[in-house]
Amino acid sequence: MFTGIVTDIGEVLQTEQQGDLRARIATRYDIAGIEIGASIASDGVCLTVIALGSLPRPWYEVQISAETVSKTNLGTWGPGKRVNLERALKVGDELGGHIVSGHVDGMAEVVGLTPEGDSLRVTFRAPEALAKFIAPKGSVALNGTSLTVNEVNGADFGINFIPHTQKVTTWGDVALGDFVNLEVDTMARYVARLREWG
């Protein structure tokens, strides 16, 4: 489990197709404190660490299944790509965002960018099947970042990014047409399922 509070910006060092996609990601995390088999949310996707190294700088390696590639933007990763990172939540850690599983539901497209003071209002378009789970003032995780929804208009929804968020995550790099990993709020998913069942 994660909180959607990004604690590092990693950089993809290399990717390689070996049956599954393998990716090596540079990090500022102390790799001495990372175990093989640990989970790290990488752009919001819960990935299992399969290798570690320290040269030319600290890195970890993950294996990405075809299923994950089909549901996320990880298939577009290449050397130099910056990614939002978060270590798994430990018992007793502060829950600063919201409960995030790292199981991405699909991708949302960036369809609008509007400066508002020092902040940036970004409009996203969710897949139709996921739009019903997104509510004004509700939570979503986008590329692993816990965010509050400002407004919803059909499948489109708006998020306001303050300067701090743009600086400590990859949201300072956002561009029109980007596809980002979307995880809807777990509570919304269960409420919808209960209504459907009843």
PDB file of C-alpha atoms in Angstrom:
ATOM      1  CA  MET A   1       0.000   0.000   0.000  1.00  0.00           C
ATOM      2  CA  PHE A   2       1.029   3.594  -0.673  1.00  0.00           C
ATOM      3  CA  THR A   3      -0.206   7.094   0.121  1.00  0.00           C
ATOM      4  CA  GLY A   4       0.404   8.930  -3.155  1.00  0.00           C
ATOM      5  CA  ILE A   5       2.995  11.180  -1.497  1.00  0.00           C
ATOM      6  CA  VAL A   6       5.972  11.150  -3.872  1.00  0.00           C
ATOM      7  CA  THR A   7       9.304  10.911  -2.029  1.00  0.00           C
ATOM      8  CA  ASP A   8      11.780  10.816  -4.916  1.00  0.00           C
ATOM      9  CA  ILE A   9      12.004  11.488  -8.631  1.00  0.00           C
ATOM     10  CA  GLY A  10      13.777   8.598 -10.297  1.00  0.00           C
ATOM     11  CA  GLU A  11      15.244   8.399 -13.770  1.00  0.00           C
ATOM     12  CA  VAL A  12      14.933   5.472 -16.153  1.00  0.00           C
ATOM     13  CA  LEU A  13      18.480   4.389 -17.031  1.00  0.00           C
ATOM     14  CA  GLN A  14      17.589   1.606 -19.435  1.00  0.00           C
ATOM     15  CA  THR A  15      14.779  -0.642 -20.593  1.00  0.00           C
ATOM     16  CA  GLU A  16      15.040  -4.052 -22.213  1.00  0.00           C
ATOM     17  CA  GLN A  17      12.468  -6.493 -23.550  1.00  0.00           C
ATOM     18  CA  GLN A  18      13.272  -9.946 -22.123  1.00  0.00           C
ATOM     19  CA  GLY A  19       9.942 -11.711 -22.421  1.00  0.00           C
ATOM     20  CA  ASP A  20       8.639  -9.097 -19.989  1.00  0.00           C
ATOM     21  CA  LEU A  21       9.865  -5.496 -20.044  1.00  0.00           C
ATOM     22  CA  ARG A  22      12.735  -4.823 -17.614  1.00  0.00           C
ATOM     23  CA  ALA A  23      13.548  -1.315 -16.450  1.00  0.00           C
ATOM     24  CA  ARG A  24      16.474   0.052 -14.432  1.00  0.00           C
ATOM     25  CA  ILE A  25      15.611   3.166 -12.439  1.00  0.00           C
ATOM     26  CA  ALA A  26      18.083   5.484 -10.719  1.00  0.00           C
ATOM     27  CA  THR A  27      17.013   6.672  -7.281  1.00  0.00           C
ATOM     28  CA  ARG A  28      18.189   8.771  -4.336  1.00  0.00           C
ATOM     29  CA  TYR A  29      16.834   6.120  -1.946  1.00  0.00           C
ATOM     30  CA  ASP A  30      19.449   4.333   0.145  1.00  0.00           C
ATOM     31  CA  ILE A  31      19.589   1.008  -1.687  1.00  0.00           C
ATOM     32  CA  ALA A  32      21.088  -0.635   1.419  1.00  0.00           C
ATOM     33  CA  GLY A  33      17.581  -0.260   2.890  1.00  0.00           C
ATOM     34  CA  ILE A  34      15.794  -1.851  -0.085  1.00  0.00           C
ATOM     35  CA  GLU A  35      15.263  -5.620  -0.154  1.00  0.00           C
ATOM     36  CA  ILE A  36      14.912  -7.736  -3.267  1.00  0.00           C
ATOM     37  CA  GLY A  37      11.160  -8.324  -3.512  1.00  0.00           C
ATOM     38  CA  ALA A  38      10.280  -4.910  -2.051  1.00  0.00           C
ATOM     39  CA  SER A  39       7.522  -2.874  -3.698  1.00  0.00           C
ATOM     40  CA  ILE A  40       8.176   0.614  -5.054  1.00  0.00           C
ATOM     41  CA  ALA A  41       5.453   2.660  -6.738  1.00  0.00           C
ATOM     42  CA  SER A  42       7.013   3.929  -9.950  1.00  0.00           C
ATOM     43  CA  ASP A  43       4.782   6.518 -11.662  1.00  0.00           C
ATOM     44  CA  GLY A  44       2.001   5.013  -9.564  1.00  0.00           C
ATOM     45  CA  VAL A  45       2.554   1.394 -10.564  1.00  0.00           C
ATOM     46  CA  CYS A  46       3.440  -1.038  -7.772  1.00  0.00           C
ATOM     47  CA  LEU A  47       6.553  -2.803  -9.077  1.00  0.00           C
ATOM     48  CA  THR A  48       8.693  -5.483  -7.445  1.00  0.00           C
ATOM     49  CA  VAL A  49      12.424  -4.887  -7.062  1.00  0.00           C
ATOM     50  CA  ILE A  50      14.357  -7.745  -8.714  1.00  0.00           C
ATOM     51  CA  ALA A  51      17.907  -6.308  -8.698  1.00  0.00           C
ATOM     52  CA  LEU A  52      19.885  -3.507  -7.046  1.00  0.00           C
ATOM     53  CA  GLY A  53      23.124  -1.710  -7.841  1.00  0.00           C
ATOM     54  CA  SER A  54      25.143   1.376  -7.012  1.00  0.00           C
ATOM     55  CA  LEU A  55      27.069   2.269 -10.185  1.00  0.00           C
ATOM     56  CA  PRO A  56      27.127   4.730 -11.810  1.00  0.00           C
ATOM     57  CA  ARG A  57      24.592   5.784  -9.145  1.00  0.00           C
ATOM     58  CA  PRO A  58      22.082   3.902  -6.962  1.00  0.00           C
ATOM     59  CA  TRP A  59      19.454   2.008  -8.977  1.00  0.00           C
ATOM     60  CA  TYR A  60      16.869  -0.719  -8.755  1.00  0.00           C
ATOM     61  CA  GLU A  61      15.502  -2.955 -11.475  1.00  0.00           C
ATOM     62  CA  VAL A  62      11.935  -4.136 -12.060  1.00  0.00           C
ATOM     63  CA  GLN A  63      10.144  -6.533 -14.373  1.00  0.00           C
ATOM     64  CA  ILE A  64       6.942  -5.253 -16.005  1.00  0.00           C
ATOM     65  CA  SER A  65       4.373  -7.731 -17.330  1.00  0.00           C
ATOM     66  CA  ALA A  66       2.533  -7.331 -20.635  1.00  0.00           C
ATOM     67  CA  GLU A  67      -0.694  -6.812 -18.629  1.00  0.00           C
ATOM     68  CA  THR A  68       0.864  -3.871 -16.781  1.00  0.00           C
ATOM     69  CA  VAL A  69       2.235  -2.405 -20.021  1.00  0.00           C
ATOM     70  CA  SER A  70      -1.257  -2.631 -21.577  1.00  0.00           C
ATOM     71  CA  LYS A  71      -2.905  -0.681 -18.724  1.00  0.00           C
ATOM     72  CA  THR A  72      -0.230   1.954 -18.068  1.00  0.00           C
ATOM     73  CA  ASN A  73       2.178   4.364 -19.765  1.00  0.00           C
ATOM     74  CA  LEU A  74       5.229   2.274 -18.782  1.00  0.00           C
ATOM     75  CA  GLY A  75       5.586   0.940 -22.321  1.00  0.00           C
ATOM     76  CA  THR A  76       6.690   4.435 -23.382  1.00  0.00           C
ATOM     77  CA  TRP A  77       9.532   4.572 -20.846  1.00  0.00           C
ATOM     78  CA  GLY A  78      13.027   5.100 -22.188  1.00  0.00           C
ATOM     79  CA  PRO A  79      16.385   6.361 -20.912  1.00  0.00           C
ATOM     80  CA  GLY A  80      16.114   9.793 -19.295  1.00  0.00           C
ATOM     81  CA  LYS A  81      12.415   9.493 -18.424  1.00  0.00           C
ATOM     82  CA  ARG A  82      11.725  10.994 -14.983  1.00  0.00           C
ATOM     83  CA  VAL A  83       9.346   9.023 -12.766  1.00  0.00           C
ATOM     84  CA  ASN A  84       7.593   9.653  -9.460  1.00  0.00           C
ATOM     85  CA  LEU A  85       8.688   7.192  -6.753  1.00  0.00           C
ATOM     86  CA  GLU A  86       7.226   6.138  -3.423  1.00  0.00           C
ATOM     87  CA  ARG A  87       8.337   3.356  -1.072  1.00  0.00           C
ATOM     88  CA  ALA A  88       5.645   1.089   0.371  1.00  0.00           C
ATOM     89  CA  LEU A  89       3.809   2.320   3.457  1.00  0.00           C
ATOM     90  CA  LYS A  90       5.048   0.981   6.806  1.00  0.00           C
ATOM     91  CA  VAL A  91       2.867   0.556   9.887  1.00  0.00           C
ATOM     92  CA  GLY A  92       3.040   3.827  11.818  1.00  0.00           C
ATOM     93  CA  ASP A  93       3.913   5.991   8.788  1.00  0.00           C
ATOM     94  CA  GLU A  94       2.016   9.231   8.300  1.00  0.00           C
ATOM     95  CA  LEU A  95      -0.870   8.852   5.861  1.00  0.00           C
ATOM     96  CA  GLY A  96      -0.530  12.208   4.135  1.00  0.00           C
ATOM     97  CA  GLY A  97      -2.390  11.451   0.912  1.00  0.00           C
ATOM     98  CA  HIS A  98      -4.983   8.695   0.551  1.00  0.00           C
ATOM     99  CA  ILE A  99      -4.828   4.899   0.400  1.00  0.00           C
ATOM    100  CA  VAL A 100      -3.287   3.964  -2.958  1.00  0.00           C
ATOM    101  CA  SER A 101      -2.763   0.354  -4.050  1.00  0.00           C
ATOM    102  CA  GLY A 102      -0.438   0.938  -6.993  1.00  0.00           C
ATOM    103  CA  HIS A 103      -2.839  -1.048  -9.205  1.00  0.00           C
ATOM    104  CA  VAL A 104      -3.456   1.360 -12.067  1.00  0.00           C
ATOM    105  CA  ASP A 105      -6.959   1.270 -13.571  1.00  0.00           C
ATOM    106  CA  GLY A 106      -6.120   2.921 -16.887  1.00  0.00           C
ATOM    107  CA  MET A 107      -4.712   6.056 -18.455  1.00  0.00           C
ATOM    108  CA  ALA A 108      -6.049   9.604 -18.511  1.00  0.00           C
ATOM    109  CA  GLU A 109      -5.113  12.089 -21.223  1.00  0.00           C
ATOM    110  CA  VAL A 110      -4.005  15.666 -20.539  1.00  0.00           C
ATOM    111  CA  VAL A 111      -6.470  17.806 -22.554  1.00  0.00           C
ATOM    112  CA  GLY A 112      -5.985  21.256 -20.997  1.00  0.00           C
ATOM    113  CA  LEU A 113      -3.341  23.379 -19.268  1.00  0.00           C
ATOM    114  CA  THR A 114      -4.324  26.711 -17.703  1.00  0.00           C
ATOM    115  CA  PRO A 115      -2.026  28.830 -15.491  1.00  0.00           C
ATOM    116  CA  GLU A 116      -3.874  30.124 -12.401  1.00  0.00           C
ATOM    117  CA  GLY A 117      -1.691  32.470 -10.383  1.00  0.00           C
ATOM    118  CA  ASP A 118       1.431  30.482  -9.479  1.00  0.00           C
ATOM    119  CA  SER A 119      -0.452  27.214  -9.886  1.00  0.00           C
ATOM    120  CA  LEU A 120      -1.356  25.178 -12.959  1.00  0.00           C
ATOM    121  CA  ARG A 121      -4.858  23.855 -13.626  1.00  0.00           C
ATOM    122  CA  VAL A 122      -4.658  20.618 -15.643  1.00  0.00           C
ATOM    123  CA  THR A 123      -7.700  19.057 -17.284  1.00  0.00           C
ATOM    124  CA  PHE A 124      -7.643  15.293 -17.805  1.00  0.00           C
ATOM    125  CA  ARG A 125      -9.927  13.025 -19.815  1.00  0.00           C
ATOM    126  CA  ALA A 126     -10.595   9.675 -18.159  1.00  0.00           C
ATOM    127  CA  PRO A 127     -11.666   6.550 -20.015  1.00  0.00           C
ATOM    128  CA  GLU A 128     -15.494   6.394 -20.060  1.00  0.00           C
ATOM    129  CA  ALA A 129     -15.525   3.239 -17.924  1.00  0.00           C
ATOM    130  CA  LEU A 130     -13.569   4.995 -15.140  1.00  0.00           C
ATOM    131  CA  ALA A 131     -15.228   8.429 -15.247  1.00  0.00           C
ATOM    132  CA  LYS A 132     -18.036   7.343 -12.897  1.00  0.00           C
ATOM    133  CA  PHE A 133     -15.487   6.789 -10.112  1.00  0.00           C
ATOM    134  CA  ILE A 134     -14.208  10.399 -10.186  1.00  0.00           C
ATOM    135  CA  ALA A 135     -16.067  12.960  -8.071  1.00  0.00           C
ATOM    136  CA  PRO A 136     -15.519  16.639  -7.222  1.00  0.00           C
ATOM    137  CA  LYS A 137     -13.383  16.960  -4.060  1.00  0.00           C
ATOM    138  CA  GLY A 138     -12.666  13.229  -4.246  1.00  0.00           C
ATOM    139  CA  SER A 139      -9.210  11.693  -4.549  1.00  0.00           C
ATOM    140  CA  VAL A 140      -7.362  10.192  -7.502  1.00  0.00           C
ATOM    141  CA  ALA A 141      -3.790   9.023  -7.956  1.00  0.00           C
ATOM    142  CA  LEU A 142      -2.158  10.245 -11.170  1.00  0.00           C
ATOM    143  CA  ASN A 143       1.348   8.985 -11.966  1.00  0.00           C
ATOM    144  CA  GLY A 144       1.501   7.975  -8.318  1.00  0.00           C
ATOM    145  CA  THR A 145       0.565  11.379  -6.892  1.00  0.00           C
ATOM    146  CA  SER A 146      -2.398  11.700  -4.496  1.00  0.00           C
ATOM    147  CA  LEU A 147      -4.512  14.563  -5.800  1.00  0.00           C
ATOM    148  CA  THR A 148      -7.844  16.238  -5.067  1.00  0.00           C
ATOM    149  CA  VAL A 149     -10.299  16.606  -7.944  1.00  0.00           C
ATOM    150  CA  ASN A 150     -11.533  20.184  -8.380  1.00  0.00           C
ATOM    151  CA  GLU A 151     -14.342  19.727 -10.879  1.00  0.00           C
ATOM    152  CA  VAL A 152     -15.823  17.057 -13.116  1.00  0.00           C
ATOM    153  CA  ASN A 153     -17.510  17.501 -16.486  1.00  0.00           C
ATOM    154  CA  GLY A 154     -18.460  14.161 -17.995  1.00  0.00           C
ATOM    155  CA  ALA A 155     -15.212  12.235 -18.462  1.00  0.00           C
ATOM    156  CA  ASP A 156     -13.101  15.386 -17.980  1.00  0.00           C
ATOM    157  CA  PHE A 157     -11.822  16.433 -14.578  1.00  0.00           C
ATOM    158  CA  GLY A 158      -9.569  19.214 -13.315  1.00  0.00           C
ATOM    159  CA  ILE A 159      -6.658  19.190 -10.877  1.00  0.00           C
ATOM    160  CA  ASN A 160      -4.815  22.221  -9.510  1.00  0.00           C
ATOM    161  CA  PHE A 161      -1.033  21.773  -9.137  1.00  0.00           C
ATOM    162  CA  ILE A 162       0.611  24.170  -6.698  1.00  0.00           C
ATOM    163  CA  PRO A 163       4.270  25.129  -7.318  1.00  0.00           C
ATOM    164  CA  HIS A 164       5.503  22.780  -4.564  1.00  0.00           C
ATOM    165  CA  THR A 165       3.875  19.749  -6.217  1.00  0.00           C
ATOM    166  CA  GLN A 166       5.295  20.734  -9.605  1.00  0.00           C
ATOM    167  CA  LYS A 167       8.774  20.978  -8.059  1.00  0.00           C
ATOM    168  CA  VAL A 168       8.902  17.732  -6.035  1.00  0.00           C
ATOM    169  CA  THR A 169       7.193  15.512  -8.644  1.00  0.00           C
ATOM    170  CA  THR A 170       7.295  15.164 -12.417  1.00  0.00           C
ATOM    171  CA  TRP A 171       4.192  17.375 -12.766  1.00  0.00           C
ATOM    172  CA  GLY A 172       6.437  20.306 -13.665  1.00  0.00           C
ATOM    173  CA  ASP A 173       7.042  18.471 -16.977  1.00  0.00           C
ATOM    174  CA  VAL A 174       3.364  17.943 -17.915  1.00  0.00           C
ATOM    175  CA  ALA A 175       2.360  18.606 -21.539  1.00  0.00           C
ATOM    176  CA  LEU A 176      -0.818  18.485 -23.615  1.00  0.00           C
ATOM    177  CA  GLY A 177      -1.448  15.021 -25.000  1.00  0.00           C
ATOM    178  CA  ASP A 178       0.420  13.215 -22.209  1.00  0.00           C
ATOM    179  CA  PHE A 179      -1.136   9.958 -21.038  1.00  0.00           C
ATOM    180  CA  VAL A 180      -0.823   9.443 -17.293  1.00  0.00           C
ATOM    181  CA  ASN A 181      -1.461   6.478 -15.015  1.00  0.00           C
ATOM    182  CA  LEU A 182      -4.833   6.762 -13.287  1.00  0.00           C
ATOM    183  CA  GLU A 183      -5.868   4.924 -10.138  1.00  0.00           C
ATOM    184  CA  VAL A 184      -9.352   5.782  -8.929  1.00  0.00           C
ATOM    185  CA  ASP A 185     -10.167   5.959  -5.239  1.00  0.00           C
ATOM    186  CA  THR A 186     -10.674   2.488  -3.749  1.00  0.00           C
ATOM    187  CA  MET A 187     -13.729   3.642  -1.766  1.00  0.00           C
ATOM    188  CA  ALA A 188     -15.428   4.880  -4.953  1.00  0.00           C
ATOM    189  CA  ARG A 189     -14.817   1.507  -6.594  1.00  0.00           C
ATOM    190  CA  TYR A 190     -16.425  -0.386  -3.714  1.00  0.00           C
ATOM    191  CA  VAL A 191     -19.413   1.975  -3.476  1.00  0.00           C
ATOM    192  CA  ALA A 192     -20.053   1.559  -7.198  1.00  0.00           C
ATOM    193  CA  ARG A 193     -19.813  -2.240  -6.897  1.00  0.00           C
ATOM    194  CA  LEU A 194     -22.246  -2.326  -3.961  1.00  0.00           C
ATOM    195  CA  ARG A 195     -24.759  -0.204  -5.879  1.00  0.00           C
ATOM    196  CA  GLU A 196     -24.364  -2.433  -8.917  1.00  0.00           C
ATOM    197  CA  TRP A 197     -24.848  -5.586  -6.816  1.00  0.00           C
ATOM    198  CA  GLY A 198     -27.948  -4.194  -5.068  1.00  0.00           C
TER     199      GLY A 198
END
